[in-house]
Amino acid sequence: QVRLVESGGGLVQPGGSLRLSCVASGKIFSTFSMGWYRQAAGKQRELVAKFRSGEPPNYLGSVKDRFTISRDNFKNTVYLQMNSLKPEDTAIYYCNAEISETPRLEVLEAWGQGIQVTVSS
């Protein structure tokens, strides 16, 4: 059973910064992708930033110049540094990973429980 545990987040003023962390634990043979989604009240869930194996990170257009995704493969951890935050960034942020548990490489998807980010004056 793969588990994703998020931390960070909270309440910040517009223009402020936050860093989210997500630690993956459990039986992980290989990681194909790892990243962040968000869902604002009344809106669809959307991809924020994601690493895929062998590719540069992919970003939502509205955050590309403000957010930075990074990872520590040794610690099975992914981070999301969020700068110049705007009220429209307010959402629940979810960590996501696609992994395999065995050398057979069947792909499994895991989600964190979500963490609130609120940007408000």
N, CA, C and O atoms as a printed pandas DataFrame, in Angstrom:
     atom_number atom_name residue_name chain_id  residue_number  x_coord  y_coord  z_coord
0              1         N          GLN        A               1    0.842   -1.183    0.000
1              2        CA          GLN        A               1    0.000    0.000    0.000
2              3         C          GLN        A               1    0.883    1.242    0.000
3              4         O          GLN        A               1    1.678    1.450    0.916
4              5         N          VAL        A               2    0.739    2.051   -1.021
5              6        CA          VAL        A               2    1.491    3.289   -1.127
6              7         C          VAL        A               2    0.704    4.411   -0.461
7              8         O          VAL        A               2   -0.500    4.553   -0.675
8              9         N          ARG        A               3    1.388    5.191    0.337
9             10        CA          ARG        A               3    0.764    6.314    1.017
10            11         C          ARG        A               3    1.489    7.606    0.669
11            12         O          ARG        A               3    2.717    7.646    0.594
12            13         N          LEU        A               4    0.716    8.650    0.459
13            14        CA          LEU        A               4    1.244    9.978    0.202
14            15         C          LEU        A               4    0.792   10.896    1.323
15            16         O          LEU        A               4   -0.405   11.022    1.584
16            17         N          VAL        A               5    1.736   11.531    1.980
17            18        CA          VAL        A               5    1.436   12.403    3.104
18            19         C          VAL        A               5    1.914   13.808    2.791
19            20         O          VAL        A               5    3.106   14.040    2.589
20            21         N          GLU        A               6    0.977   14.744    2.752
21            22        CA          GLU        A               6    1.275   16.128    2.439
22            23         C          GLU        A               6    1.485   16.947    3.706
23            24         O          GLU        A               6    0.935   16.632    4.761
24            25         N          SER        A               7    2.281   17.994    3.587
25            26        CA          SER        A               7    2.459   18.936    4.671
26            27         C          SER        A               7    2.719   20.318    4.091
27            28         O          SER        A               7    2.955   20.463    2.891
28            29         N          GLY        A               8    2.673   21.317    4.937
29            30        CA          GLY        A               8    2.787   22.690    4.495
30            31         C          GLY        A               8    1.403   23.266    4.267
31            32         O          GLY        A               8    0.407   22.747    4.771
32            33         N          GLY        A               9    1.354   24.334    3.508
33            34        CA          GLY        A               9    0.088   24.984    3.260
34            35         C          GLY        A               9   -0.312   25.892    4.410
35            36         O          GLY        A               9    0.455   26.114    5.347
36            37         N          GLY        A              10   -1.528   26.411    4.319
37            38        CA          GLY        A              10   -2.036   27.305    5.332
38            39         C          GLY        A              10   -2.593   28.572    4.720
39            40         O          GLY        A              10   -2.990   28.596    3.555
40            41         N          LEU        A              11   -2.616   29.619    5.516
41            42        CA          LEU        A              11   -3.161   30.912    5.115
42            43         C          LEU        A              11   -2.029   31.903    4.898
43            44         O          LEU        A              11   -1.181   32.094    5.770
44            45         N          VAL        A              12   -2.023   32.531    3.732
45            46        CA          VAL        A              12   -1.030   33.557    3.422
46            47         C          VAL        A              12   -1.707   34.731    2.732
47            48         O          VAL        A              12   -2.793   34.596    2.169
48            49         N          GLN        A              13   -1.054   35.878    2.784
49            50        CA          GLN        A              13   -1.540   37.055    2.077
50            51         C          GLN        A              13   -1.152   37.002    0.607
51            52         O          GLN        A              13   -0.178   36.340    0.248
52            53         N          PRO        A              14   -1.901   37.691   -0.248
53            54        CA          PRO        A              14   -1.492   37.773   -1.650
54            55         C          PRO        A              14   -0.050   38.256   -1.776
55            56         O          PRO        A              14    0.376   39.174   -1.075
56            57         N          GLY        A              15    0.688   37.622   -2.677
57            58        CA          GLY        A              15    2.097   37.927   -2.845
58            59         C          GLY        A              15    3.020   37.106   -1.979
59            60         O          GLY        A              15    4.236   37.144   -2.164
60            61         N          GLY        A              16    2.475   36.371   -1.048
61            62        CA          GLY        A              16    3.273   35.552   -0.165
62            63         C          GLY        A              16    3.684   34.234   -0.793
63            64         O          GLY        A              16    3.395   33.964   -1.958
64            65         N          SER        A              17    4.367   33.416    0.004
65            66        CA          SER        A              17    4.908   32.150   -0.475
66            67         C          SER        A              17    4.584   31.022    0.493
67            68         O          SER        A              17    4.432   31.233    1.696
68            69         N          LEU        A              18    4.482   29.833   -0.058
69            70        CA          LEU        A              18    4.337   28.608    0.709
70            71         C          LEU        A              18    5.103   27.506    0.002
71            72         O          LEU        A              18    5.319   27.558   -1.208
72            73         N          ARG        A              19    5.510   26.512    0.769
73            74        CA          ARG        A              19    6.110   25.320    0.187
74            75         C          ARG        A              19    5.372   24.090    0.688
75            76         O          ARG        A              19    5.285   23.851    1.892
76            77         N          LEU        A              20    4.846   23.318   -0.245
77            78        CA          LEU        A              20    4.183   22.069    0.071
78            79         C          LEU        A              20    5.164   20.913   -0.083
79            80         O          LEU        A              20    6.034   20.928   -0.954
80            81         N          SER        A              21    5.009   19.925    0.770
81            82        CA          SER        A              21    5.831   18.729    0.703
82            83         C          SER        A              21    4.933   17.509    0.651
83            84         O          SER        A              21    3.847   17.500    1.229
84            85         N          CYS        A              22    5.389   16.487   -0.041
85            86        CA          CYS        A              22    4.665   15.227   -0.118
86            87         C          CYS        A              22    5.672   14.093   -0.037
87            88         O          CYS        A              22    6.600   14.012   -0.841
88            89         N          VAL        A              23    5.481   13.226    0.934
89            90        CA          VAL        A              23    6.361   12.081    1.129
90            91         C          VAL        A              23    5.609   10.809    0.763
91            92         O          VAL        A              23    4.524   10.549    1.284
92            93         N          ALA        A              24    6.185   10.026   -0.129
93            94        CA          ALA        A              24    5.614    8.750   -0.520
94            95         C          ALA        A              24    6.278    7.632    0.268
95            96         O          ALA        A              24    7.500    7.602    0.417
96            97         N          SER        A              25    5.468    6.721    0.767
97            98        CA          SER        A              25    5.994    5.596    1.519
98            99         C          SER        A              25    5.240    4.333    1.137
99           100         O          SER        A              25    4.151    4.391    0.566
100          101         N          GLY        A              26    5.830    3.200    1.459
101          102        CA          GLY        A              26    5.239    1.927    1.119
102          103         C          GLY        A              26    6.101    1.171    0.124
103          104         O          GLY        A              26    7.285    1.463   -0.045
104          105         N          LYS        A              27    5.492    0.202   -0.526
105          106        CA          LYS        A              27    6.214   -0.609   -1.497
106          107         C          LYS        A              27    6.248    0.119   -2.836
107          108         O          LYS        A              27    5.237    0.199   -3.534
108          109         N          ILE        A              28    7.404    0.641   -3.184
109          110        CA          ILE        A              28    7.580    1.378   -4.427
110          111         C          ILE        A              28    8.779    0.803   -5.159
111          112         O          ILE        A              28    9.917    0.952   -4.714
112          113         N          PHE        A              29    8.524    0.153   -6.270
113          114        CA          PHE        A              29    9.602   -0.350   -7.103
114          115         C          PHE        A              29   10.082    0.717   -8.074
115          116         O          PHE        A              29   11.284    0.888   -8.278
116          117         N          SER        A              30    9.138    1.430   -8.670
117          118        CA          SER        A              30    9.480    2.457   -9.636
118          119         C          SER        A              30    8.408    3.545   -9.593
119          120         O          SER        A              30    7.227    3.266   -9.383
120          121         N          THR        A              31    8.838    4.782   -9.796
121          122        CA          THR        A              31    7.927    5.915   -9.854
122          123         C          THR        A              31    7.900    6.470  -11.268
123          124         O          THR        A              31    8.933    6.868  -11.807
124          125         N          PHE        A              32    6.726    6.496  -11.863
125          126        CA          PHE        A              32    6.575    6.985  -13.230
126          127         C          PHE        A              32    6.258    8.473  -13.275
127          128         O          PHE        A              32    6.690    9.177  -14.187
128          129         N          SER        A              33    5.507    8.948  -12.296
129          130        CA          SER        A              33    5.206   10.363  -12.209
130          131         C          SER        A              33    4.895   10.725  -10.773
131          132         O          SER        A              33    4.488    9.878   -9.977
132          133         N          MET        A              34    5.088   11.985  -10.454
133          134        CA          MET        A              34    4.754   12.495   -9.141
134          135         C          MET        A              34    4.519   13.996   -9.267
135          136         O          MET        A              34    5.288   14.700   -9.920
136          137         N          GLY        A              35    3.459   14.475   -8.642
137          138        CA          GLY        A              35    3.181   15.890   -8.769
138          139         C          GLY        A              35    2.001   16.335   -7.932
139          140         O          GLY        A              35    1.604   15.675   -6.972
140          141         N          TRP        A              36    1.449   17.478   -8.324
141          142        CA          TRP        A              36    0.423   18.156   -7.549
142          143         C          TRP        A              36   -0.768   18.542   -8.405
143          144         O          TRP        A              36   -0.620   19.020   -9.530
144          145         N          TYR        A              37   -1.956   18.325   -7.848
145          146        CA          TYR        A              37   -3.208   18.813   -8.398
146          147         C          TYR        A              37   -3.844   19.747   -7.377
147          148         O          TYR        A              37   -3.437   19.784   -6.216
148          149         N          ARG        A              38   -4.844   20.498   -7.819
149          150        CA          ARG        A              38   -5.607   21.309   -6.883
150          151         C          ARG        A              38   -7.059   21.368   -7.313
151          152         O          ARG        A              38   -7.389   21.189   -8.485
152          153         N          GLN        A              39   -7.912   21.623   -6.345
153          154        CA          GLN        A              39   -9.329   21.761   -6.619
154          155         C          GLN        A              39   -9.890   22.884   -5.765
155          156         O          GLN        A              39   -9.894   22.803   -4.537
156          157         N          ALA        A              40  -10.361   23.925   -6.424
157          158        CA          ALA        A              40  -11.009   25.032   -5.748
158          159         C          ALA        A              40  -12.493   24.734   -5.601
159          160         O          ALA        A              40  -13.051   23.926   -6.343
160          161         N          ALA        A              41  -13.123   25.388   -4.645
161          162        CA          ALA        A              41  -14.545   25.178   -4.398
162          163         C          ALA        A              41  -15.350   25.450   -5.660
163          164         O          ALA        A              41  -15.215   26.506   -6.279
164          165         N          GLY        A              42  -16.176   24.501   -6.032
165          166        CA          GLY        A              42  -17.030   24.658   -7.190
166          167         C          GLY        A              42  -16.353   24.495   -8.527
167          168         O          GLY        A              42  -16.976   24.732   -9.562
168          169         N          LYS        A              43  -15.096   24.097   -8.540
169          170        CA          LYS        A              43  -14.354   23.944   -9.785
170          171         C          LYS        A              43  -13.807   22.528   -9.923
171          172         O          LYS        A              43  -13.756   21.764   -8.959
172          173         N          GLN        A              44  -13.401   22.200  -11.140
173          174        CA          GLN        A              44  -12.824   20.893  -11.399
174          175         C          GLN        A              44  -11.393   20.814  -10.885
175          176         O          GLN        A              44  -10.691   21.820  -10.781
176          177         N          ARG        A              45  -10.986   19.604  -10.571
177          178        CA          ARG        A              45   -9.600   19.370  -10.207
178          179         C          ARG        A              45   -8.708   19.614  -11.426
179          180         O          ARG        A              45   -9.048   19.227  -12.544
180          181         N          GLU        A              46   -7.578   20.252  -11.198
181          182        CA          GLU        A              46   -6.675   20.553  -12.287
182          183         C          GLU        A              46   -5.238   20.228  -11.910
183          184         O          GLU        A              46   -4.844   20.317  -10.747
184          185         N          LEU        A              47   -4.480   19.854  -12.904
185          186        CA          LEU        A              47   -3.062   19.602  -12.711
186          187         C          LEU        A              47   -2.334   20.916  -12.476
187          188         O          LEU        A              47   -2.534   21.882  -13.213
188          189         N          VAL        A              48   -1.493   20.953  -11.454
189          190        CA          VAL        A              48   -0.687   22.125  -11.161
190          191         C          VAL        A              48    0.731   21.951  -11.689
191          192         O          VAL        A              48    1.233   22.803  -12.422
192          193         N          ALA        A              49    1.366   20.866  -11.323
193          194        CA          ALA        A              49    2.728   20.586  -11.752
194          195         C          ALA        A              49    3.006   19.107  -11.570
195          196         O          ALA        A              49    2.543   18.496  -10.607
196          197         N          LYS        A              50    3.759   18.533  -12.492
197          198        CA          LYS        A              50    4.042   17.104  -12.424
198          199         C          LYS        A              50    5.356   16.772  -13.101
199          200         O          LYS        A              50    5.702   17.319  -14.148
200          201         N          PHE        A              51    6.073   15.864  -12.474
201          202        CA          PHE        A              51    7.215   15.214  -13.100
202          203         C          PHE        A              51    6.754   13.919  -13.732
203          204         O          PHE        A              51    5.959   13.187  -13.142
204          205         N          ARG        A              52    7.242   13.627  -14.924
205          206        CA          ARG        A              52    7.106   12.332  -15.543
206          207         C          ARG        A              52    8.506   11.833  -15.890
207          208         O          ARG        A              52    9.399   12.612  -16.223
208          209         N          SER        A              53    8.674   10.513  -15.803
209          210        CA          SER        A              53    9.986    9.932  -16.010
210          211         C          SER        A              53   10.573   10.364  -17.347
211          212         O          SER        A              53    9.930   10.252  -18.391
212          213         N          GLY        A              54   11.796   10.856  -17.296
213          214        CA          GLY        A              54   12.510   11.218  -18.503
214          215         C          GLY        A              54   12.073   12.505  -19.164
215          216         O          GLY        A              54   12.517   12.803  -20.273
216          217         N          GLU        A              55   11.215   13.280  -18.518
217          218        CA          GLU        A              55   10.695   14.501  -19.107
218          219         C          GLU        A              55   10.882   15.678  -18.148
219          220         O          GLU        A              55   10.965   15.486  -16.935
220          221         N          PRO        A              56   10.949   16.899  -18.695
221          222        CA          PRO        A              56   10.959   18.063  -17.813
222          223         C          PRO        A              56    9.608   18.225  -17.141
223          224         O          PRO        A              56    8.619   17.673  -17.623
224          225         N          PRO        A              57    9.535   18.956  -16.056
225          226        CA          PRO        A              57    8.253   19.097  -15.356
226          227         C          PRO        A              57    7.225   19.835  -16.193
227          228         O          PRO        A              57    7.559   20.712  -16.990
228          229         N          ASN        A              58    5.978   19.466  -15.997
229          230        CA          ASN        A              58    4.857   20.076  -16.673
230          231         C          ASN        A              58    4.105   20.959  -15.685
231          232         O          ASN        A              58    3.845   20.548  -14.554
232          233         N          TYR        A              59    3.752   22.180  -16.111
233          234        CA          TYR        A              59    3.083   23.144  -15.242
234          235         C          TYR        A              59    1.778   23.628  -15.847
235          236         O          TYR        A              59    1.644   23.753  -17.065
236          237         N          LEU        A              60    0.823   23.898  -14.973
237          238        CA          LEU        A              60   -0.347   24.655  -15.367
238          239         C          LEU        A              60    0.110   26.043  -15.827
239          240         O          LEU        A              60    0.944   26.669  -15.174
240          241         N          GLY        A              61   -0.429   26.516  -16.934
241          242        CA          GLY        A              61    0.032   27.770  -17.506
242          243         C          GLY        A              61   -0.016   28.948  -16.547
243          244         O          GLY        A              61    0.887   29.785  -16.556
244          245         N          SER        A              62   -1.047   29.029  -15.725
245          246        CA          SER        A              62   -1.217   30.172  -14.841
246          247         C          SER        A              62   -0.258   30.179  -13.654
247          248         O          SER        A              62   -0.181   31.176  -12.936
248          249         N          VAL        A              63    0.470   29.092  -13.436
249          250        CA          VAL        A              63    1.410   29.035  -12.317
250          251         C          VAL        A              63    2.849   28.875  -12.769
251          252         O          VAL        A              63    3.755   28.890  -11.935
252          253         N          LYS        A              64    3.081   28.724  -14.043
253          254        CA          LYS        A              64    4.403   28.345  -14.557
254          255         C          LYS        A              64    5.510   29.295  -14.120
255          256         O          LYS        A              64    6.617   28.845  -13.825
256          257         N          ASP        A              65    5.246   30.578  -14.070
257          258        CA          ASP        A              65    6.262   31.560  -13.713
258          259         C          ASP        A              65    6.321   31.849  -12.219
259          260         O          ASP        A              65    7.131   32.662  -11.774
260          261         N          ARG        A              66    5.476   31.194  -11.451
261          262        CA          ARG        A              66    5.404   31.468  -10.018
262          263         C          ARG        A              66    5.682   30.258   -9.138
263          264         O          ARG        A              66    6.174   30.402   -8.019
264          265         N          PHE        A              67    5.370   29.070   -9.636
265          266        CA          PHE        A              67    5.537   27.843   -8.855
266          267         C          PHE        A              67    6.709   27.036   -9.397
267          268         O          PHE        A              67    7.018   27.087  -10.588
268          269         N          THR        A              68    7.352   26.297   -8.512
269          270        CA          THR        A              68    8.435   25.420   -8.905
270          271         C          THR        A              68    8.271   24.067   -8.227
271          272         O          THR        A              68    8.169   23.982   -7.004
272          273         N          ILE        A              69    8.247   23.019   -9.029
273          274        CA          ILE        A              69    8.191   21.673   -8.485
274          275         C          ILE        A              69    9.602   21.113   -8.420
275          276         O          ILE        A              69   10.399   21.315   -9.336
276          277         N          SER        A              70    9.906   20.419   -7.354
277          278        CA          SER        A              70   11.206   19.790   -7.199
278          279         C          SER        A              70   11.015   18.453   -6.500
279          280         O          SER        A              70    9.944   18.165   -5.964
280          281         N          ARG        A              71   12.053   17.651   -6.512
281          282        CA          ARG        A              71   11.932   16.322   -5.922
282          283         C          ARG        A              71   13.244   15.865   -5.327
283          284         O          ARG        A              71   14.323   16.299   -5.731
284          285         N          ASP        A              72   13.124   14.987   -4.365
285          286        CA          ASP        A              72   14.253   14.299   -3.766
286          287         C          ASP        A              72   13.959   12.816   -3.940
287          288         O          ASP        A              72   13.220   12.227   -3.152
288          289         N          ASN        A              73   14.531   12.222   -4.960
289          290        CA          ASN        A              73   14.229   10.827   -5.271
290          291         C          ASN        A              73   14.660    9.879   -4.161
291          292         O          ASN        A              73   13.999    8.874   -3.903
292          293         N          PHE        A              74   15.765   10.201   -3.510
293          294        CA          PHE        A              74   16.243    9.350   -2.436
294          295         C          PHE        A              74   15.250    9.295   -1.281
295          296         O          PHE        A              74   15.091    8.254   -0.645
296          297         N          LYS        A              75   14.584   10.408   -1.011
297          298        CA          LYS        A              75   13.614   10.486    0.082
298          299         C          LYS        A              75   12.179   10.264   -0.373
299          300         O          LYS        A              75   11.255   10.349    0.436
300          301         N          ASN        A              76   11.979    9.979   -1.664
301          302        CA          ASN        A              76   10.635    9.813   -2.220
302          303         C          ASN        A              76    9.735   10.995   -1.872
303          304         O          ASN        A              76    8.592   10.821   -1.448
304          305         N          THR        A              77   10.259   12.172   -2.055
305          306        CA          THR        A              77    9.561   13.389   -1.677
306          307         C          THR        A              77    9.482   14.343   -2.865
307          308         O          THR        A              77   10.436   14.487   -3.628
308          309         N          VAL        A              78    8.337   14.984   -3.005
309          310        CA          VAL        A              78    8.166   16.019   -4.008
310          311         C          VAL        A              78    7.715   17.292   -3.307
311          312         O          VAL        A              78    6.960   17.247   -2.336
312          313         N          TYR        A              79    8.189   18.428   -3.811
313          314        CA          TYR        A              79    7.881   19.718   -3.224
314          315         C          TYR        A              79    7.210   20.614   -4.260
315          316         O          TYR        A              79    7.387   20.445   -5.467
316          317         N          LEU        A              80    6.449   21.554   -3.760
317          318        CA          LEU        A              80    5.897   22.598   -4.608
318          319         C          LEU        A              80    6.148   23.934   -3.926
319          320         O          LEU        A              80    5.497   24.271   -2.937
320          321         N          GLN        A              81    7.096   24.689   -4.463
321          322        CA          GLN        A              81    7.364   26.036   -3.981
322          323         C          GLN        A              81    6.434   26.994   -4.700
323          324         O          GLN        A              81    6.462   27.091   -5.926
324          325         N          MET        A              82    5.617   27.698   -3.945
325          326        CA          MET        A              82    4.614   28.591   -4.503
326          327         C          MET        A              82    4.951   30.017   -4.093
327          328         O          MET        A              82    4.915   30.359   -2.911
328          329         N          ASN        A              83    5.276   30.837   -5.071
329          330        CA          ASN        A              83    5.606   32.242   -4.846
330          331         C          ASN        A              83    4.567   33.134   -5.505
331          332         O          ASN        A              83    3.803   32.692   -6.364
332          333         N          SER        A              84    4.551   34.387   -5.096
333          334        CA          SER        A              84    3.629   35.375   -5.659
334          335         C          SER        A              84    2.201   34.852   -5.686
335          336         O          SER        A              84    1.513   34.944   -6.703
336          337         N          LEU        A              85    1.770   34.313   -4.577
337          338        CA          LEU        A              85    0.461   33.681   -4.508
338          339         C          LEU        A              85   -0.662   34.688   -4.709
339          340         O          LEU        A              85   -0.580   35.838   -4.280
340          341         N          LYS        A              86   -1.702   34.225   -5.368
341          342        CA          LYS        A              86   -2.872   35.029   -5.680
342          343         C          LYS        A              86   -4.108   34.400   -5.047
343          344         O          LYS        A              86   -4.121   33.197   -4.787
344          345         N          PRO        A              87   -5.145   35.192   -4.797
345          346        CA          PRO        A              87   -6.373   34.619   -4.244
346          347         C          PRO        A              87   -6.920   33.454   -5.064
347          348         O          PRO        A              87   -7.486   32.516   -4.502
348          349         N          GLU        A              88   -6.759   33.501   -6.376
349          350        CA          GLU        A              88   -7.251   32.419   -7.217
350          351         C          GLU        A              88   -6.462   31.123   -7.070
351          352         O          GLU        A              88   -6.860   30.093   -7.614
352          353         N          ASP        A              89   -5.350   31.162   -6.344
353          354        CA          ASP        A              89   -4.619   29.942   -6.020
354          355         C          ASP        A              89   -5.245   29.198   -4.846
355          356         O          ASP        A              89   -4.843   28.074   -4.546
356          357         N          THR        A              90   -6.206   29.798   -4.191
357          358        CA          THR        A              90   -6.876   29.157   -3.064
358          359         C          THR        A              90   -7.546   27.867   -3.517
359          360         O          THR        A              90   -8.362   27.871   -4.439
360          361         N          ALA        A              91   -7.199   26.773   -2.869
361          362        CA          ALA        A              91   -7.718   25.462   -3.251
362          363         C          ALA        A              91   -7.208   24.425   -2.269
363          364         O          ALA        A              91   -6.354   24.708   -1.429
364          365         N          ILE        A              92   -7.743   23.225   -2.388
365          366        CA          ILE        A              92   -7.139   22.079   -1.742
366          367         C          ILE        A              92   -6.133   21.487   -2.722
367          368         O          ILE        A              92   -6.464   21.208   -3.875
368          369         N          TYR        A              93   -4.928   21.301   -2.264
369          370        CA          TYR        A              93   -3.861   20.767   -3.096
370          371         C          TYR        A              93   -3.627   19.307   -2.759
371          372         O          TYR        A              93   -3.502   18.941   -1.590
372          373         N          TYR        A              94   -3.568   18.471   -3.793
373          374        CA          TYR        A              94   -3.424   17.034   -3.632
374          375         C          TYR        A              94   -2.129   16.548   -4.263
375          376         O          TYR        A              94   -1.810   16.899   -5.399
376          377         N          CYS        A              95   -1.400   15.755   -3.533
377          378        CA          CYS        A              95   -0.248   15.071   -4.086
378          379         C          CYS        A              95   -0.710   13.843   -4.861
379          380         O          CYS        A              95   -1.659   13.170   -4.460
380          381         N          ASN        A              96   -0.045   13.556   -5.955
381          382        CA          ASN        A              96   -0.401   12.432   -6.812
382          383         C          ASN        A              96    0.860   11.725   -7.272
383          384         O          ASN        A              96    1.885   12.358   -7.527
384          385         N          ALA        A              97    0.776   10.407   -7.375
385          386        CA          ALA        A              97    1.896    9.635   -7.888
386          387         C          ALA        A              97    1.397    8.446   -8.678
387          388         O          ALA        A              97    0.355    7.869   -8.365
388          389         N          GLU        A              98    2.137    8.088   -9.692
389          390        CA          GLU        A              98    1.930    6.853  -10.438
390          391         C          GLU        A              98    3.160    5.997  -10.213
391          392         O          GLU        A              98    4.276    6.391  -10.549
392          393         N          ILE        A              99    2.945    4.817   -9.640
393          394        CA          ILE        A              99    4.055    3.969   -9.248
394          395         C          ILE        A              99    3.800    2.528   -9.647
395          396         O          ILE        A              99    2.674    2.146   -9.968
396          397         N          SER        A             100    4.855    1.739   -9.621
397          398        CA          SER        A             100    4.727    0.297   -9.690
398          399         C          SER        A             100    5.309   -0.289   -8.420
399          400         O          SER        A             100    6.254    0.257   -7.851
400          401         N          GLU        A             101    4.745   -1.403   -7.977
401          402        CA          GLU        A             101    5.196   -2.053   -6.759
402          403         C          GLU        A             101    6.150   -3.215   -7.014
403          404         O          GLU        A             101    6.833   -3.677   -6.100
404          405         N          THR        A             102    6.194   -3.685   -8.256
405          406        CA          THR        A             102    7.006   -4.852   -8.602
406          407         C          THR        A             102    7.697   -4.626   -9.932
407          408         O          THR        A             102    7.373   -3.680  -10.649
408          409         N          PRO        A             103    8.663   -5.500  -10.271
409          410        CA          PRO        A             103    9.317   -5.388  -11.585
410          411         C          PRO        A             103    8.385   -5.623  -12.764
411          412         O          PRO        A             103    8.779   -5.370  -13.903
412          413         N          ARG        A             104    7.171   -6.095  -12.537
413          414        CA          ARG        A             104    6.201   -6.249  -13.624
414          415         C          ARG        A             104    5.718   -4.896  -14.134
415          416         O          ARG        A             104    5.193   -4.808  -15.244
416          417         N          LEU        A             105    5.885   -3.854  -13.348
417          418        CA          LEU        A             105    5.648   -2.467  -13.748
418          419         C          LEU        A             105    4.180   -2.148  -14.038
419          420         O          LEU        A             105    3.892   -1.265  -14.846
420          421         N          GLU        A             106    3.265   -2.842  -13.401
421          422        CA          GLU        A             106    1.868   -2.431  -13.462
422          423         C          GLU        A             106    1.739   -1.074  -12.774
423          424         O          GLU        A             106    2.276   -0.870  -11.685
424          425         N          VAL        A             107    1.028   -0.154  -13.411
425          426        CA          VAL        A             107    0.941    1.213  -12.909
426          427         C          VAL        A             107   -0.208    1.355  -11.922
427          428         O          VAL        A             107   -1.350    1.006  -12.223
428          429         N          LEU        A             108    0.106    1.865  -10.755
429          430        CA          LEU        A             108   -0.881    2.174   -9.735
430          431         C          LEU        A             108   -0.858    3.663   -9.450
431          432         O          LEU        A             108    0.199    4.293   -9.485
432          433         N          GLU        A             109   -2.019    4.220   -9.169
433          434        CA          GLU        A             109   -2.129    5.636   -8.870
434          435         C          GLU        A             109   -2.452    5.836   -7.396
435          436         O          GLU        A             109   -3.300    5.140   -6.837
436          437         N          ALA        A             110   -1.776    6.784   -6.776
437          438        CA          ALA        A             110   -1.996    7.097   -5.370
438          439         C          ALA        A             110   -2.266    8.587   -5.209
439          440         O          ALA        A             110   -1.749    9.413   -5.960
440          441         N          TRP        A             111   -3.082    8.911   -4.220
441          442        CA          TRP        A             111   -3.428   10.297   -3.902
442          443         C          TRP        A             111   -3.229   10.577   -2.428
443          444         O          TRP        A             111   -3.487    9.722   -1.580
444          445         N          GLY        A             112   -2.773   11.772   -2.131
445          446        CA          GLY        A             112   -2.754   12.230   -0.758
446          447         C          GLY        A             112   -4.133   12.685   -0.320
447          448         O          GLY        A             112   -5.065   12.734   -1.122
448          449         N          GLN        A             113   -4.257   13.013    0.943
449          450        CA          GLN        A             113   -5.556   13.398    1.496
450          451         C          GLN        A             113   -5.950   14.826    1.149
451          452         O          GLN        A             113   -7.112   15.202    1.302
452          453         N          GLY        A             114   -5.005   15.619    0.688
453          454        CA          GLY        A             114   -5.256   17.002    0.348
454          455         C          GLY        A             114   -4.887   17.935    1.481
455          456         O          GLY        A             114   -5.013   17.591    2.656
456          457         N          ILE        A             115   -4.430   19.123    1.113
457          458        CA          ILE        A             115   -4.060   20.125    2.105
458          459         C          ILE        A             115   -4.532   21.489    1.618
459          460         O          ILE        A             115   -4.401   21.818    0.440
460          461         N          GLN        A             116   -5.080   22.275    2.535
461          462        CA          GLN        A             116   -5.685   23.549    2.183
462          463         C          GLN        A             116   -4.637   24.636    2.020
463          464         O          GLN        A             116   -3.745   24.793    2.854
464          465         N          VAL        A             117   -4.760   25.381    0.935
465          466        CA          VAL        A             117   -4.002   26.607    0.730
466          467         C          VAL        A             117   -5.009   27.734    0.548
467          468         O          VAL        A             117   -5.861   27.680   -0.339
468          469         N          THR        A             118   -4.907   28.746    1.386
469          470        CA          THR        A             118   -5.804   29.890    1.311
470          471         C          THR        A             118   -4.983   31.158    1.167
471          472         O          THR        A             118   -4.098   31.434    1.976
472          473         N          VAL        A             119   -5.285   31.928    0.128
473          474        CA          VAL        A             119   -4.591   33.187   -0.135
474          475         C          VAL        A             119   -5.615   34.305    0.008
475          476         O          VAL        A             119   -6.533   34.426   -0.803
476          477         N          SER        A             120   -5.453   35.105    1.028
477          478        CA          SER        A             120   -6.449   36.127    1.331
478          479         C          SER        A             120   -5.831   37.238    2.149
479          480         O          SER        A             120   -4.908   37.016    2.933
480          481         N          SER        A             121   -6.361   38.455    1.955
481          482        CA          SER        A             121   -5.955   39.586    2.768
482          483         C          SER        A             121   -6.669   39.599    4.107
483          484         O          SER        A             121   -6.439   40.494    4.921
